CSV table of C-alpha atoms and ligand atoms in Angstrom, one decimal:
chain,number,residue,atom,x,y,z
A,23,MET,CA,-8.2,-112.2,-114.5
A,24,SER,CA,-7.5,-112.6,-110.7
A,25,SER,CA,-4.6,-110.5,-109.4
A,26,ASP,CA,-2.7,-113.9,-108.6
A,27,LYS,CA,-3.1,-114.9,-112.2
A,28,SER,CA,-2.1,-111.6,-113.7
A,29,ALA,CA,1.0,-111.5,-111.4
A,30,ALA,CA,1.9,-115.0,-112.6
A,31,ALA,CA,1.4,-114.0,-116.3
A,32,ALA,CA,3.5,-110.9,-115.8
A,33,ALA,CA,6.3,-113.0,-114.2
A,34,THR,CA,6.2,-115.5,-117.1
A,35,ALA,CA,6.4,-112.6,-119.6
A,36,VAL,CA,9.5,-111.3,-117.8
A,37,ALA,CA,11.0,-114.8,-117.7
A,38,VAL,CA,10.4,-115.3,-121.4
A,39,ALA,CA,11.8,-111.8,-122.2
A,40,VAL,CA,14.9,-112.5,-120.2
A,41,ALA,CA,15.4,-115.9,-121.7
A,42,THR,CA,15.3,-114.5,-125.2
A,43,LEU,CA,17.5,-111.5,-124.5
A,44,PRO,CA,20.9,-111.7,-126.1
A,45,SER,CA,23.6,-112.2,-123.5
A,46,VAL,CA,27.3,-112.0,-122.9
A,47,ASP,CA,28.8,-114.1,-120.1
A,48,LEU,CA,32.4,-114.5,-118.9
A,49,CYS,CA,33.1,-118.0,-117.6
A,50,LYS,CA,35.7,-120.7,-117.4
A,51,GLY,CA,36.4,-123.0,-120.3
A,52,VAL,CA,38.8,-125.9,-120.8
A,53,ASN,CA,41.7,-126.0,-118.2
A,54,GLY,CA,40.2,-123.0,-116.4
A,55,LEU,CA,40.9,-120.6,-119.3
A,56,ASP,CA,38.6,-117.6,-119.4
A,57,LYS,CA,36.0,-117.6,-122.2
A,58,VAL,CA,33.2,-115.3,-123.3
A,59,VAL,CA,30.0,-116.8,-124.3
A,60,LEU,CA,27.7,-114.8,-126.7
A,61,ARG,CA,24.1,-115.8,-127.1
A,62,GLU,CA,21.6,-114.3,-129.5
A,63,ALA,CA,17.9,-114.1,-128.8
A,64,ARG,CA,17.0,-116.7,-131.5
A,65,GLY,CA,19.4,-119.3,-130.1
A,66,SER,CA,22.7,-118.9,-132.0
A,67,SER,CA,25.8,-118.7,-129.9
A,68,ALA,CA,29.6,-118.2,-130.0
A,69,GLU,CA,32.5,-118.7,-127.6
A,70,VAL,CA,35.7,-116.7,-127.5
A,71,TYR,CA,38.7,-117.6,-125.4
A,72,LEU,CA,40.7,-114.7,-124.1
A,73,TYR,CA,43.7,-117.0,-124.8
A,74,GLY,CA,44.4,-116.1,-128.4
A,75,GLY,CA,41.3,-113.9,-128.8
A,76,HIS,CA,40.3,-117.2,-130.2
A,77,VAL,CA,36.7,-118.1,-131.3
A,78,THR,CA,36.2,-121.8,-130.5
A,79,SER,CA,32.5,-122.2,-131.2
A,80,TRP,CA,29.8,-120.8,-133.4
A,81,LYS,CA,26.4,-122.5,-133.3
A,82,ASN,CA,23.3,-121.8,-135.3
A,83,ASP,CA,19.9,-121.5,-133.7
A,84,HIS,CA,19.4,-125.3,-133.8
A,85,GLY,CA,22.5,-125.6,-131.6
A,86,GLU,CA,24.6,-127.1,-134.5
A,87,GLU,CA,28.3,-126.4,-134.3
A,88,LEU,CA,29.6,-124.7,-137.4
A,89,LEU,CA,33.3,-124.5,-136.6
A,90,PHE,CA,35.7,-127.4,-136.3
A,91,VAL,CA,37.8,-127.9,-133.2
A,92,SER,CA,40.0,-130.9,-132.9
A,93,SER,CA,39.2,-133.5,-130.2
A,94,LYS,CA,42.9,-133.4,-129.5
A,95,ALA,CA,43.2,-129.6,-129.3
A,96,ILE,CA,45.5,-128.6,-126.4
A,97,PHE,CA,43.9,-125.7,-124.5
A,98,LYS,CA,47.2,-124.8,-122.8
A,99,PRO,CA,49.5,-121.8,-123.5
A,100,PRO,CA,51.7,-121.5,-125.4
A,101,LYS,CA,50.2,-124.0,-127.9
A,102,ALA,CA,47.6,-122.4,-130.1
A,103,ILE,CA,44.1,-124.0,-130.0
A,104,ARG,CA,43.7,-126.4,-133.0
A,105,GLY,CA,40.5,-125.3,-134.6
A,106,GLY,CA,38.0,-122.5,-134.4
A,107,ILE,CA,39.4,-119.1,-135.6
A,108,PRO,CA,43.0,-118.5,-134.6
A,109,ILE,CA,44.2,-115.0,-135.3
A,110,CYS,CA,47.5,-115.0,-137.3
A,111,PHE,CA,49.3,-111.7,-136.5
A,112,PRO,CA,51.8,-110.1,-137.1
A,113,GLN,CA,53.0,-112.8,-139.4
A,114,PHE,CA,51.2,-115.4,-141.5
A,115,SER,CA,52.8,-118.8,-141.6
A,116,ASN,CA,56.6,-118.7,-141.8
A,117,VAL,CA,56.8,-115.6,-144.1
A,118,GLY,CA,59.2,-113.7,-141.8
A,119,THR,CA,61.4,-114.3,-138.8
A,120,LEU,CA,58.7,-114.8,-136.1
A,121,GLU,CA,57.2,-118.0,-134.9
A,122,GLN,CA,54.7,-119.7,-137.3
A,123,HIS,CA,51.5,-117.5,-137.7
A,124,GLY,CA,52.9,-114.9,-135.3
A,125,PHE,CA,52.2,-114.5,-131.6
A,126,ALA,CA,48.7,-113.1,-131.2
A,127,ARG,CA,47.1,-116.6,-131.2
A,128,ASN,CA,49.0,-117.6,-128.1
A,129,LYS,CA,48.7,-114.5,-125.9
A,130,ILE,CA,46.1,-113.7,-123.3
A,131,TRP,CA,43.9,-110.9,-124.6
A,132,THR,CA,41.8,-108.7,-122.3
A,133,ILE,CA,38.3,-107.4,-122.5
A,134,ASP,CA,38.2,-103.9,-123.8
A,135,THR,CA,35.5,-102.1,-121.9
A,136,ASP,CA,35.7,-98.8,-123.7
A,137,PRO,CA,36.8,-99.2,-127.3
A,138,PRO,CA,36.6,-96.3,-129.8
A,139,PRO,CA,33.3,-96.6,-131.6
A,140,LEU,CA,33.1,-98.4,-135.0
A,141,PRO,CA,31.4,-96.6,-137.8
A,142,THR,CA,28.7,-99.2,-137.9
A,143,ASN,CA,26.9,-99.9,-134.6
A,144,PRO,CA,26.4,-103.5,-133.9
A,145,THR,CA,22.9,-104.6,-134.8
A,146,SER,CA,22.9,-107.0,-131.8
A,147,LYS,CA,24.0,-106.8,-128.2
A,148,ALA,CA,25.7,-110.2,-128.3
A,149,TYR,CA,29.3,-109.0,-128.8
A,150,VAL,CA,32.6,-108.6,-127.0
A,151,ASN,CA,35.5,-106.3,-127.6
A,152,LEU,CA,39.0,-107.6,-126.9
A,153,ILE,CA,42.4,-105.9,-126.9
A,154,LEU,CA,46.0,-107.1,-127.2
A,155,LYS,CA,49.0,-104.9,-126.6
A,156,PRO,CA,52.6,-106.1,-126.7
A,157,SER,CA,54.3,-107.1,-123.5
A,158,ASP,CA,58.0,-106.3,-122.8
A,159,GLU,CA,58.7,-109.9,-123.9
A,160,ASP,CA,56.8,-109.4,-127.2
A,161,LEU,CA,58.7,-106.2,-127.9
A,162,LYS,CA,62.0,-108.1,-127.7
A,163,ILE,CA,60.9,-110.3,-130.6
A,164,TRP,CA,58.9,-107.7,-132.5
A,165,PRO,CA,59.9,-104.2,-131.5
A,166,HIS,CA,56.7,-102.4,-132.5
A,167,ARG,CA,54.1,-100.9,-130.2
A,168,PHE,CA,50.5,-101.6,-131.3
A,169,GLU,CA,46.9,-101.9,-130.1
A,170,PHE,CA,45.0,-104.7,-131.6
A,171,ARG,CA,41.2,-104.4,-131.0
A,172,LEU,CA,39.1,-107.4,-131.9
A,173,ARG,CA,35.3,-107.3,-131.9
A,174,VAL,CA,33.4,-110.6,-132.1
A,175,ALA,CA,29.7,-110.2,-132.7
A,176,LEU,CA,26.7,-112.4,-133.4
A,177,GLY,CA,24.1,-110.9,-135.7
A,178,PRO,CA,20.4,-111.3,-135.0
A,179,GLY,CA,20.3,-114.0,-137.7
A,180,GLY,CA,23.3,-115.9,-136.2
A,181,ASP,CA,25.9,-114.4,-138.5
A,182,LEU,CA,29.4,-114.3,-136.9
A,183,MET,CA,31.3,-111.0,-137.4
A,184,LEU,CA,34.9,-110.4,-136.6
A,185,THR,CA,36.4,-106.9,-136.9
A,186,SER,CA,40.1,-106.3,-136.3
A,187,ARG,CA,41.5,-102.9,-135.8
A,188,ILE,CA,45.3,-102.6,-135.5
A,189,ARG,CA,46.8,-99.3,-134.6
A,190,ASN,CA,50.4,-98.2,-134.7
A,191,THR,CA,51.1,-96.6,-131.3
A,192,ASP,CA,54.8,-96.5,-132.0
A,193,GLU,CA,57.1,-93.7,-133.3
A,194,LYS,CA,58.1,-95.7,-136.4
A,195,PRO,CA,56.2,-97.5,-139.1
A,196,PHE,CA,55.7,-101.3,-139.1
A,197,SER,CA,54.4,-103.9,-141.5
A,198,PHE,CA,52.5,-107.1,-140.8
A,199,THR,CA,50.6,-110.0,-142.5
A,200,PHE,CA,47.4,-111.3,-141.1
A,201,ALA,CA,44.8,-114.1,-141.4
A,202,TYR,CA,41.5,-115.2,-139.7
A,203,HIS,CA,42.5,-118.9,-139.8
A,204,THR,CA,38.9,-120.2,-139.8
A,205,TYR,CA,38.3,-123.9,-139.5
A,206,PHE,CA,34.9,-124.8,-140.9
A,207,SER,CA,33.1,-127.9,-139.8
A,208,VAL,CA,32.1,-130.0,-142.9
A,209,SER,CA,30.4,-133.4,-143.2
A,210,ASP,CA,32.9,-134.9,-145.6
A,211,ILE,CA,35.7,-133.0,-147.3
A,212,SER,CA,35.3,-135.1,-150.5
A,213,GLU,CA,31.8,-133.7,-150.9
A,214,VAL,CA,32.7,-130.1,-150.4
A,215,ARG,CA,33.4,-127.4,-153.0
A,216,VAL,CA,34.6,-123.8,-152.7
A,217,GLU,CA,33.3,-121.2,-155.1
A,218,GLY,CA,34.6,-117.7,-155.8
A,219,LEU,CA,38.2,-118.6,-156.3
A,220,GLU,CA,38.1,-120.1,-159.8
A,221,THR,CA,40.6,-118.8,-162.3
A,222,LEU,CA,42.5,-116.8,-159.7
A,223,ASP,CA,46.3,-116.7,-159.1
A,224,TYR,CA,47.6,-118.5,-156.1
A,225,LEU,CA,50.8,-119.3,-154.3
A,226,ASP,CA,51.1,-123.0,-153.7
A,227,ASN,CA,52.4,-123.6,-150.2
A,228,LEU,CA,53.2,-127.2,-151.2
A,229,GLN,CA,55.4,-126.0,-154.1
A,230,ASN,CA,57.6,-123.4,-152.4
A,231,ARG,CA,54.9,-120.8,-152.9
A,232,GLU,CA,55.2,-121.0,-156.6
A,233,ARG,CA,52.7,-118.7,-158.4
A,234,CYS,CA,50.1,-120.6,-160.4
A,235,THR,CA,46.7,-119.9,-161.9
A,236,GLU,CA,43.6,-121.9,-160.9
A,237,GLN,CA,42.0,-123.7,-163.8
A,238,GLY,CA,38.5,-125.0,-164.3
A,239,ASP,CA,35.5,-125.0,-162.0
A,240,ALA,CA,34.9,-124.8,-158.3
A,241,ILE,CA,37.6,-126.1,-156.0
A,242,THR,CA,37.2,-129.7,-154.7
A,243,PHE,CA,39.4,-131.8,-152.5
A,244,GLU,CA,41.1,-135.1,-153.2
A,245,GLY,CA,44.4,-134.7,-151.2
A,246,GLU,CA,46.5,-132.3,-149.2
A,247,PHE,CA,45.7,-128.7,-150.2
A,248,ASP,CA,47.5,-125.5,-149.1
A,249,LYS,CA,47.1,-122.5,-151.4
A,250,ILE,CA,47.1,-118.7,-150.9
A,251,TYR,CA,44.7,-117.2,-153.4
A,252,LEU,CA,45.5,-113.7,-154.4
A,253,GLY,CA,43.2,-110.7,-155.1
A,254,THR,CA,40.1,-112.7,-154.1
A,255,PRO,CA,36.5,-111.4,-154.3
A,256,THR,CA,34.8,-110.1,-151.1
A,257,LYS,CA,32.5,-113.2,-151.1
A,258,ILE,CA,33.5,-116.8,-151.1
A,259,ALA,CA,31.1,-119.8,-150.6
A,260,ILE,CA,31.8,-123.3,-149.2
A,261,ILE,CA,29.1,-125.7,-150.3
A,262,ASP,CA,28.7,-128.8,-148.2
A,263,HIS,CA,26.6,-131.2,-150.3
A,264,GLU,CA,25.9,-133.8,-147.6
A,265,LYS,CA,24.8,-131.3,-145.0
A,266,LYS,CA,23.0,-129.2,-147.6
A,267,ARG,CA,24.6,-126.2,-146.0
A,268,THR,CA,26.5,-123.3,-147.6
A,269,PHE,CA,28.9,-121.1,-145.6
A,270,VAL,CA,29.2,-117.6,-147.0
A,271,ILE,CA,32.3,-115.7,-146.1
A,272,ARG,CA,32.2,-111.9,-146.7
A,273,LYS,CA,35.4,-110.0,-146.1
A,274,ASP,CA,36.7,-106.5,-146.2
A,275,GLY,CA,40.3,-105.3,-146.2
A,276,LEU,CA,41.5,-108.9,-146.7
A,277,PRO,CA,42.4,-109.4,-150.3
A,278,ASP,CA,43.8,-113.0,-150.0
A,279,ALA,CA,42.3,-116.3,-149.0
A,280,VAL,CA,44.1,-119.4,-147.8
A,281,VAL,CA,42.5,-122.7,-148.4
A,282,TRP,CA,44.0,-125.6,-146.3
A,283,ASN,CA,43.3,-129.2,-145.6
A,284,PRO,CA,46.2,-131.3,-144.2
A,285,TRP,CA,44.8,-134.6,-145.5
A,286,ASP,CA,45.9,-138.0,-144.0
A,287,LYS,CA,49.7,-137.9,-143.8
A,288,LYS,CA,50.0,-134.4,-142.3
A,289,ALA,CA,47.1,-135.1,-140.0
A,290,LYS,CA,49.0,-138.1,-138.5
A,291,ALA,CA,52.1,-135.8,-138.0
A,292,MET,CA,50.1,-133.3,-135.9
A,293,ALA,CA,50.0,-134.2,-132.2
A,294,ASP,CA,46.9,-132.0,-131.6
A,295,PHE,CA,44.8,-133.3,-134.5
A,296,GLY,CA,43.1,-136.7,-134.9
A,297,ASP,CA,44.2,-139.0,-137.7
A,298,GLU,CA,40.8,-139.0,-139.4
A,299,GLU,CA,39.7,-135.5,-138.5
A,300,TYR,CA,40.9,-133.9,-141.8
A,301,LYS,CA,37.7,-135.4,-143.3
A,302,TYR,CA,35.5,-133.1,-141.2
A,303,MET,CA,37.3,-129.7,-141.6
A,304,LEU,CA,38.3,-127.1,-144.1
A,305,CYS,CA,40.2,-123.9,-143.5
A,306,VAL,CA,39.3,-120.9,-145.6
A,307,GLU,CA,41.2,-118.0,-144.2
A,308,SER,CA,40.5,-114.4,-145.0
A,309,ALA,CA,43.9,-112.9,-145.1
A,310,ALA,CA,46.4,-110.1,-146.1
A,311,ILE,CA,49.6,-111.9,-147.1
A,312,GLU,CA,51.0,-111.1,-150.5
A,313,LYS,CA,51.2,-107.4,-149.9
A,314,SER,CA,52.0,-106.8,-146.2
A,315,ILE,CA,50.1,-104.0,-144.5
A,316,THR,CA,52.3,-101.0,-143.5
A,317,LEU,CA,51.1,-98.6,-140.8
A,318,LYS,CA,52.7,-95.3,-140.1
A,319,PRO,CA,52.7,-94.0,-136.5
A,320,GLY,CA,49.1,-93.2,-135.5
A,321,GLU,CA,47.6,-95.1,-138.4
A,322,GLU,CA,45.0,-97.8,-138.1
A,323,TRP,CA,44.1,-100.8,-140.3
A,324,LYS,CA,40.8,-102.6,-140.3
A,325,GLY,CA,40.0,-106.1,-141.5
A,326,ARG,CA,36.6,-107.7,-141.3
A,327,GLN,CA,35.2,-111.1,-141.8
A,328,GLU,CA,31.5,-112.0,-141.7
A,329,LEU,CA,30.4,-115.6,-141.7
A,330,SER,CA,26.9,-117.0,-142.4
A,331,ALA,CA,25.6,-120.5,-142.7
A,332,VAL,CA,22.5,-121.0,-144.9
A,333,PRO,CA,20.7,-124.1,-146.2
A,334,SER,CA,22.0,-124.8,-149.7
A,335,SER,CA,18.4,-124.7,-151.0
A,336,TYR,CA,18.4,-121.0,-150.0
A,337,CYS,CA,21.0,-120.4,-152.6
A,338,SER,CA,18.6,-121.0,-155.5
A,339,GLY,CA,21.1,-121.5,-158.3
A,340,GLN,CA,23.1,-124.1,-156.4
A,341,LEU,CA,24.5,-125.8,-159.5
A,342,ASP,CA,25.6,-122.5,-161.0
A,343,PRO,CA,28.6,-121.1,-159.1
A,344,GLU,CA,27.8,-117.5,-160.3
A,345,LYS,CA,24.3,-117.8,-158.9
A,346,VAL,CA,25.3,-119.4,-155.6
A,347,LEU,CA,27.4,-116.3,-154.8
A,348,GLN,CA,24.7,-113.9,-156.1
A,349,SER,CA,21.8,-115.4,-154.2
A,350,CYS,CA,23.5,-116.0,-150.8
B,154,LIG,C1,47.7,-122.7,-142.9
B,154,LIG,C2,49.0,-122.8,-143.6
B,154,LIG,O1,47.3,-121.4,-142.9
B,154,LIG,O2,48.0,-123.2,-141.5
B,154,LIG,C3,49.6,-124.3,-143.6
B,154,LIG,O3,48.8,-122.5,-145.0
B,154,LIG,C4,49.8,-124.7,-142.1
B,154,LIG,O4,50.8,-124.3,-144.3
B,154,LIG,C5,48.4,-124.5,-141.4
B,154,LIG,O5,50.2,-126.0,-142.1
B,154,LIG,C6,48.4,-124.9,-139.9
B,154,LIG,O6,49.4,-124.2,-139.2
B,154,LIG,P1,49.6,-124.4,-137.7
B,154,LIG,O7,50.8,-123.6,-137.3
B,154,LIG,O8,48.4,-124.0,-137.0
B,154,LIG,O9,49.9,-125.9,-137.5
């Protein structure tokens, strides 16, 4: 090979290597808000806004968007972004005196350049660490000093992992509730079923949080749905028949799971949500709600959610709920 040719081959090899390296970029998103873009070598990606520490995009290696974000989402503080993965902290919903779902989802987080190590090292380099500490204004409405560290990471196979660590840096204990309010993108809500929550107790948000027990088979959707399932397993599956895709949620430290779809009437009442968009989304939220988490001074809590999207055929026993969860 001539030296010209070998130099060109070497340059191409470097270009290919760089193009397939995982990467992390900080850039401007909607309305000039800062966002971090994570890209994995095989092509999957995710976007995280510093506003809210909010994941707004998760794409597989074919570039298909897996999260739902409303076409009417308002990317403007103090309104939380409608879709993606809002963080509900220190209060889920209106169970307390704070604003709905707490304040973390409408604060500007910062990039944490030197977080304490996690016991498991990330298997990929496509990750970002964010941190939220209360401002003087926050301390007026919730008088507790904390450090909330959020790591968002893309695994080599495109899995999306969120790890939250909340530390009490105050001199007195505090309690909180929490949720990863994940909006999944689905092809048609009427063709979707959720597995892993059958026969569990739940609090029905549409019936004054009355405690009931789920009957029958997998959960399907025919109208407004807003339930907090209690003591849920660490694995939950969302099966999208039309897309032939199964989302698998694995969670740790988060015993509850909220399932929400506003359906048509509530959709029309939300200014930042399209009238018909309820058909294309489903929220399944890994959460700690029924029993609030209490941290003494110096203590830390950890809550983790890992999402994967696999072809339904991959889950061999598709028609058998037990097998879907076993094989995915
Ligand atoms: C869900 C709640 O978690 O969030 C619902 O269970 C609520 O009751 C929904 O309507 C959306 O809340 P928000 O504040 O983002 O409009």
